[in-house]
Amino acid sequence: MKLRNLFIGLAAATFSAIAMAQAPIVIKFSHVVAADTPKGKASEFFAKKAAELTKGKAKVEVYANSALYKDKEEMEALQLGAVQMLAPSLAKFGPLGVKEFEAFDFPYIFDDTADLHKITQGPVGASMMAKLEPKGIKGLAFWDNGFKSFSANTPIKVPGDLKGKKLRIQSSKVLEEQIRSVGGLPQVMAFSEVYQALQTGVVDGTENPISNLYTQKMHEVQKHLTLTNHGYLGYAVIVNKKFWEGLPADVRGQLEAAMKEATAYANKIAQEENDTALEGVKKSGKTAVYMPSKDERMAFKKAMAPVHAKMADRVGKDLLQTIYKETGFDPNKL
Ligand code: LMR
């Protein structure tokens, strides 16, 4: 009898050891935007590629639309290891104490995606990612979204049209100063709360790339959208460092390869997604879309230019100078 029990026990232990050896490594990937956005699509792409390249050894579970955590909470969850992967917007690293990332929030600092990629895909981007490591975070890639535009319930043609307006922004000191530069009242709020805040009039307007505005249906509660393209919003794909470094080397390598492909995909679709979203907004007939003239665009640039000198110390003068050198932007020559 005893021998039989021993045999059963051994068999059960062997079975569970095999099951454990075969159970996939689960990577929870949490984000705050809709699934049909550049970030939403790229994270699903990564999940598929990861399954394929690791041959099922890793399973990436994507949670969109703040299903698990809101903005600030998701960063804490990553550091605690409750989720393993995130792609927060670059503005979300300032509150973490890595203020250099707020350099991306400076108005008009990048003229276009080519300028942006000189930073995100080059040595400056890599050295910024390295600054996350003491926080227990490893940066894997930069993913594009696009340039932000202002929306409100009243027309926006000149900077003065934003005067006195309560405008929702992400939690960034540079963005606060940017709103103040046009006489607006910055209101920091989690992304998942913006639609309702616009609907109920808690805030008057906001800024976001069109893909975010459209997929959250913000255009249904905003009568005017002006294509100011005044600042950039994109992402850093990050993982819990301890988790990542603890992965079997072969799996980590395969996941890195999957991330490389997902990054190429993300940066390929970002502009297309924003273009499609803009078409959607126009077709909805709910929001009047305004394209500022060259002079009107220059008026916004000039109004926001002082933000650069005012906030230079926050992100570091040297970093800003390096970016200016790469992109050719000079806030003193407008
Ligand atoms: C926002 O809070 O407006 C954005 O960070 C949302 C996002 O992740 O694109």
PDB file of N, CA and C and ligand atoms in Angstrom, residues 32-33 39 71 89 92 145 168 170 191 208 212 233 235, ligand 1:
ATOM      1  N   VAL A  32      -3.535  52.188 -21.908  1.00  0.00           N
ATOM      2  CA  VAL A  32      -4.720  52.992 -21.565  1.00  0.00           C
ATOM      3  C   VAL A  32      -5.573  53.399 -22.771  1.00  0.00           C
ATOM      4  N   VAL A  33      -5.089  53.101 -23.985  1.00  0.00           N
ATOM      5  CA  VAL A  33      -5.846  53.560 -25.159  1.00  0.00           C
ATOM      6  C   VAL A  33      -6.674  52.422 -25.762  1.00  0.00           C
ATOM      7  N   LYS A  39      -0.884  52.294 -30.767  1.00  0.00           N
ATOM      8  CA  LYS A  39      -0.350  51.503 -29.650  1.00  0.00           C
ATOM      9  C   LYS A  39      -1.122  50.199 -29.453  1.00  0.00           C
ATOM     10  N   ASP A  71      -3.433  55.638 -15.795  1.00  0.00           N
ATOM     11  CA  ASP A  71      -2.086  56.145 -16.109  1.00  0.00           C
ATOM     12  C   ASP A  71      -1.037  55.916 -15.020  1.00  0.00           C
ATOM     13  N   SER A  89       2.936  56.898 -22.515  1.00  0.00           N
ATOM     14  CA  SER A  89       3.395  58.013 -23.333  1.00  0.00           C
ATOM     15  C   SER A  89       4.611  58.626 -22.637  1.00  0.00           C
ATOM     16  N   LYS A  92       4.687  60.550 -19.376  1.00  0.00           N
ATOM     17  CA  LYS A  92       4.374  59.907 -18.093  1.00  0.00           C
ATOM     18  C   LYS A  92       5.626  59.564 -17.278  1.00  0.00           C
ATOM     19  N   ASN A 145       3.154  57.674 -31.943  1.00  0.00           N
ATOM     20  CA  ASN A 145       1.741  57.919 -32.216  1.00  0.00           C
ATOM     21  C   ASN A 145       1.734  59.087 -33.186  1.00  0.00           C
ATOM     22  N   ARG A 168      -7.428  69.805 -20.582  1.00  0.00           N
ATOM     23  CA  ARG A 168      -6.854  68.590 -19.989  1.00  0.00           C
ATOM     24  C   ARG A 168      -5.505  68.279 -20.634  1.00  0.00           C
ATOM     25  N   GLN A 170      -1.713  65.723 -19.884  1.00  0.00           N
ATOM     26  CA  GLN A 170      -1.085  64.664 -19.104  1.00  0.00           C
ATOM     27  C   GLN A 170      -0.268  65.322 -17.999  1.00  0.00           C
ATOM     28  N   PHE A 191      -6.160  59.630 -18.578  1.00  0.00           N
ATOM     29  CA  PHE A 191      -6.711  59.529 -19.932  1.00  0.00           C
ATOM     30  C   PHE A 191      -8.129  58.948 -19.927  1.00  0.00           C
ATOM     31  N   ASN A 208      -4.508  66.031 -28.079  1.00  0.00           N
ATOM     32  CA  ASN A 208      -4.127  64.631 -28.283  1.00  0.00           C
ATOM     33  C   ASN A 208      -3.934  64.404 -29.776  1.00  0.00           C
ATOM     34  N   ASN A 212      -6.187  59.163 -30.836  1.00  0.00           N
ATOM     35  CA  ASN A 212      -6.718  59.055 -29.469  1.00  0.00           C
ATOM     36  C   ASN A 212      -8.065  59.756 -29.331  1.00  0.00           C
ATOM     37  N   LEU A 233       3.275  63.238 -29.249  1.00  0.00           N
ATOM     38  CA  LEU A 233       2.909  62.214 -28.255  1.00  0.00           C
ATOM     39  C   LEU A 233       3.272  60.837 -28.806  1.00  0.00           C
ATOM     40  N   TYR A 235       5.429  56.833 -27.398  1.00  0.00           N
ATOM     41  CA  TYR A 235       5.537  55.898 -26.278  1.00  0.00           C
ATOM     42  C   TYR A 235       6.930  55.307 -26.099  1.00  0.00           C
TER      43      TYR A 235
HETATM   44  C1  LMR B   1      -2.849  60.625 -22.714  1.00  0.00           C
HETATM   45  O1  LMR B   1      -2.919  60.435 -21.500  1.00  0.00           O
HETATM   46  O2  LMR B   1      -3.404  61.554 -23.293  1.00  0.00           O
HETATM   47  C2  LMR B   1      -2.046  59.659 -23.550  1.00  0.00           C
HETATM   48  O3  LMR B   1      -0.899  59.326 -22.841  1.00  0.00           O
HETATM   49  C3  LMR B   1      -2.771  58.412 -23.858  1.00  0.00           C
HETATM   50  C4  LMR B   1      -1.899  57.470 -24.600  1.00  0.00           C
HETATM   51  O4  LMR B   1      -1.340  56.569 -23.978  1.00  0.00           O
HETATM   52  O5  LMR B   1      -1.792  57.629 -25.824  1.00  0.00           O
END
